[in-house]
Amino acid sequence: MTIGEKLYEGKAKILYATDNPDVLITHFKDDATAFNAQKKGQIEHKGEMNCAITTAIFQFLATKNVPTHFIAQIDPTQMQVVAVQILPIEVVVRNIAAGSLVKRTGLPLGTSLKQPIVEFFYKNDDLGDPLINNDHIELLNLATSAQVQQLRQMALSINQHLQELFDQCRLTLVDFKLEFGVDRQGKILLSDEISPDTCRLWDRDITDTQARIMDKDRFRQDLGKVDTAYREVMTRVQAIVLAMIS
Ligand code: TMP
């Protein structure tokens, strides 16, 4: 398979065409941004680590019959994926109050939610990815109501699977963001990535509220040791998934 033209460059990844129109290549970059790219930096080896973590998690989810765009990891920073039309909706699932939920509701950081909640954000950098509801999605024609219902169900089921996985890694899954795409047959596939860039993960065995952070909040809040935290997540996730699938 030959790598073709660059189709899209985002903040953390580049998408390339291949000689097969149904297959694309995602390249993971070391670049890190936060607050809609107002803060920019690099995390050493992030591309490799997020590619490896996403690969392991998508392989794990495949064993749970979650349809994803993942085909194969082809080198340390690149994976082959199914060509999909990405829905312009970021689906966030939360188990514990943190981040923008704390800002929006005043709930204390770390409050366990009685049940997971699902939120939708409009994937639009010019608008700063605002929170939207089902009516906004219909108004803007971002997805059909049947698709929105399916996104919610898939997101909640993925949450259960990921909680099971991260539990075994001694990590608490606080919240995470998913993106979905539609393939040529109209089927919804989990797409994009699942990594410490897109999840909040707290080390179960550390009580200090800053030291326990194992995700991009270390970069957002200038806590240091960002690459060390990502590497630790990679090591733990790979060990569990490898033992499970081999
Ligand atoms: P939030 O609390 O800032 O709304 O973030 C919720 C989750 O979504 C958190 O795990 C980080 C992730 N996230 C992204 O993956 N991309 C983004 O652009 C933002 C704002 C959050």
mmCIF file of N, CA and C and ligand atoms in Angstrom, residues 11 90 92-94 98-101 104 119 121 129 175-177 197-200 216 220, ligand 1:
data_model
loop_
_atom_site.group_PDB
_atom_site.id
_atom_site.type_symbol
_atom_site.label_atom_id
_atom_site.label_comp_id
_atom_site.label_asym_id
_atom_site.label_seq_id
_atom_site.Cartn_x
_atom_site.Cartn_y
_atom_site.Cartn_z
ATOM 1 N N LYS A 11 -4.553 19.167 14.687
ATOM 2 C CA LYS A 11 -3.596 19.629 15.684
ATOM 3 C C LYS A 11 -2.650 18.516 16.131
ATOM 4 N N GLU A 90 -18.214 15.957 18.798
ATOM 5 C CA GLU A 90 -17.329 15.312 19.770
ATOM 6 C C GLU A 90 -18.220 14.775 20.888
ATOM 7 N N VAL A 92 -18.534 13.303 24.467
ATOM 8 C CA VAL A 92 -17.786 13.198 25.733
ATOM 9 C C VAL A 92 -18.597 12.365 26.716
ATOM 10 N N VAL A 93 -17.931 11.401 27.363
ATOM 11 C CA VAL A 93 -18.568 10.619 28.426
ATOM 12 C C VAL A 93 -17.831 10.946 29.719
ATOM 13 N N ARG A 94 -18.600 11.159 30.785
ATOM 14 C CA ARG A 94 -17.995 11.510 32.073
ATOM 15 C C ARG A 94 -18.462 10.567 33.177
ATOM 16 N N ALA A 98 -14.916 16.769 36.308
ATOM 17 C CA ALA A 98 -13.613 17.410 36.075
ATOM 18 C C ALA A 98 -13.783 18.363 34.893
ATOM 19 N N GLY A 99 -12.755 19.136 34.615
ATOM 20 C CA GLY A 99 -12.702 19.957 33.405
ATOM 21 C C GLY A 99 -13.887 20.888 33.252
ATOM 22 N N SER A 100 -14.444 20.897 32.025
ATOM 23 C CA SER A 100 -15.499 21.878 31.731
ATOM 24 C C SER A 100 -16.794 21.573 32.481
ATOM 25 N N LEU A 101 -16.991 20.327 32.931
ATOM 26 C CA LEU A 101 -18.212 20.036 33.713
ATOM 27 C C LEU A 101 -18.160 20.770 35.054
ATOM 28 N N ARG A 104 -18.864 24.407 34.377
ATOM 29 C CA ARG A 104 -20.236 24.680 33.962
ATOM 30 C C ARG A 104 -21.242 24.475 35.084
ATOM 31 N N GLU A 119 -22.178 13.999 26.718
ATOM 32 C CA GLU A 119 -22.339 15.370 26.219
ATOM 33 C C GLU A 119 -21.892 15.412 24.757
ATOM 34 N N PHE A 121 -20.392 17.996 21.742
ATOM 35 C CA PHE A 121 -19.783 19.286 21.411
ATOM 36 C C PHE A 121 -19.701 19.392 19.892
ATOM 37 N N ASP A 129 -15.517 24.747 19.615
ATOM 38 C CA ASP A 129 -16.164 23.478 19.980
ATOM 39 C C ASP A 129 -17.230 23.643 21.079
ATOM 40 N N ASP A 175 -13.047 10.867 32.423
ATOM 41 C CA ASP A 175 -13.885 11.238 31.280
ATOM 42 C C ASP A 175 -13.074 11.036 30.006
ATOM 43 N N PHE A 176 -13.738 11.117 28.873
ATOM 44 C CA PHE A 176 -13.031 10.971 27.593
ATOM 45 C C PHE A 176 -13.897 11.484 26.456
ATOM 46 N N LYS A 177 -13.234 11.717 25.316
ATOM 47 C CA LYS A 177 -13.895 12.238 24.125
ATOM 48 C C LYS A 177 -13.765 11.229 22.985
ATOM 49 N N ASP A 197 -4.356 12.034 25.302
ATOM 50 C CA ASP A 197 -4.789 13.336 24.761
ATOM 51 C C ASP A 197 -6.302 13.501 24.884
ATOM 52 N N THR A 198 -7.026 12.386 24.853
ATOM 53 C CA THR A 198 -8.488 12.464 24.737
ATOM 54 C C THR A 198 -9.225 11.873 25.946
ATOM 55 N N CYS A 199 -8.468 11.449 26.952
ATOM 56 C CA CYS A 199 -9.076 10.890 28.170
ATOM 57 C C CYS A 199 -8.507 11.614 29.389
ATOM 58 N N ARG A 200 -9.266 11.641 30.473
ATOM 59 C CA ARG A 200 -8.659 11.965 31.776
ATOM 60 C C ARG A 200 -8.486 10.653 32.527
ATOM 61 N N LYS A 216 -3.369 14.465 29.396
ATOM 62 C CA LYS A 216 -2.995 15.773 28.842
ATOM 63 C C LYS A 216 -3.210 16.934 29.815
ATOM 64 N N ARG A 220 -1.846 20.698 29.908
ATOM 65 C CA ARG A 220 -2.740 21.866 30.028
ATOM 66 C C ARG A 220 -2.380 22.697 31.255
HETATM 67 P P1 TMP B 1 -13.590 18.970 28.997
HETATM 68 O O1 TMP B 1 -13.775 18.702 30.445
HETATM 69 O O2 TMP B 1 -12.556 20.023 28.718
HETATM 70 O O3 TMP B 1 -14.898 19.243 28.296
HETATM 71 O O4 TMP B 1 -12.998 17.630 28.346
HETATM 72 C C1 TMP B 1 -13.692 16.410 28.438
HETATM 73 C C2 TMP B 1 -12.845 15.304 27.867
HETATM 74 O O5 TMP B 1 -12.630 15.480 26.479
HETATM 75 C C3 TMP B 1 -11.445 15.190 28.480
HETATM 76 O O6 TMP B 1 -11.160 13.825 28.693
HETATM 77 C C4 TMP B 1 -10.520 15.758 27.445
HETATM 78 C C5 TMP B 1 -11.244 15.514 26.156
HETATM 79 N N1 TMP B 1 -11.057 16.588 25.194
HETATM 80 C C6 TMP B 1 -10.538 16.293 23.943
HETATM 81 O O7 TMP B 1 -10.214 15.151 23.632
HETATM 82 N N2 TMP B 1 -10.404 17.316 23.059
HETATM 83 C C7 TMP B 1 -10.767 18.594 23.343
HETATM 84 O O8 TMP B 1 -10.623 19.472 22.491
HETATM 85 C C8 TMP B 1 -11.300 18.871 24.643
HETATM 86 C C9 TMP B 1 -11.701 20.258 25.017
HETATM 87 C C10 TMP B 1 -11.432 17.823 25.533
#
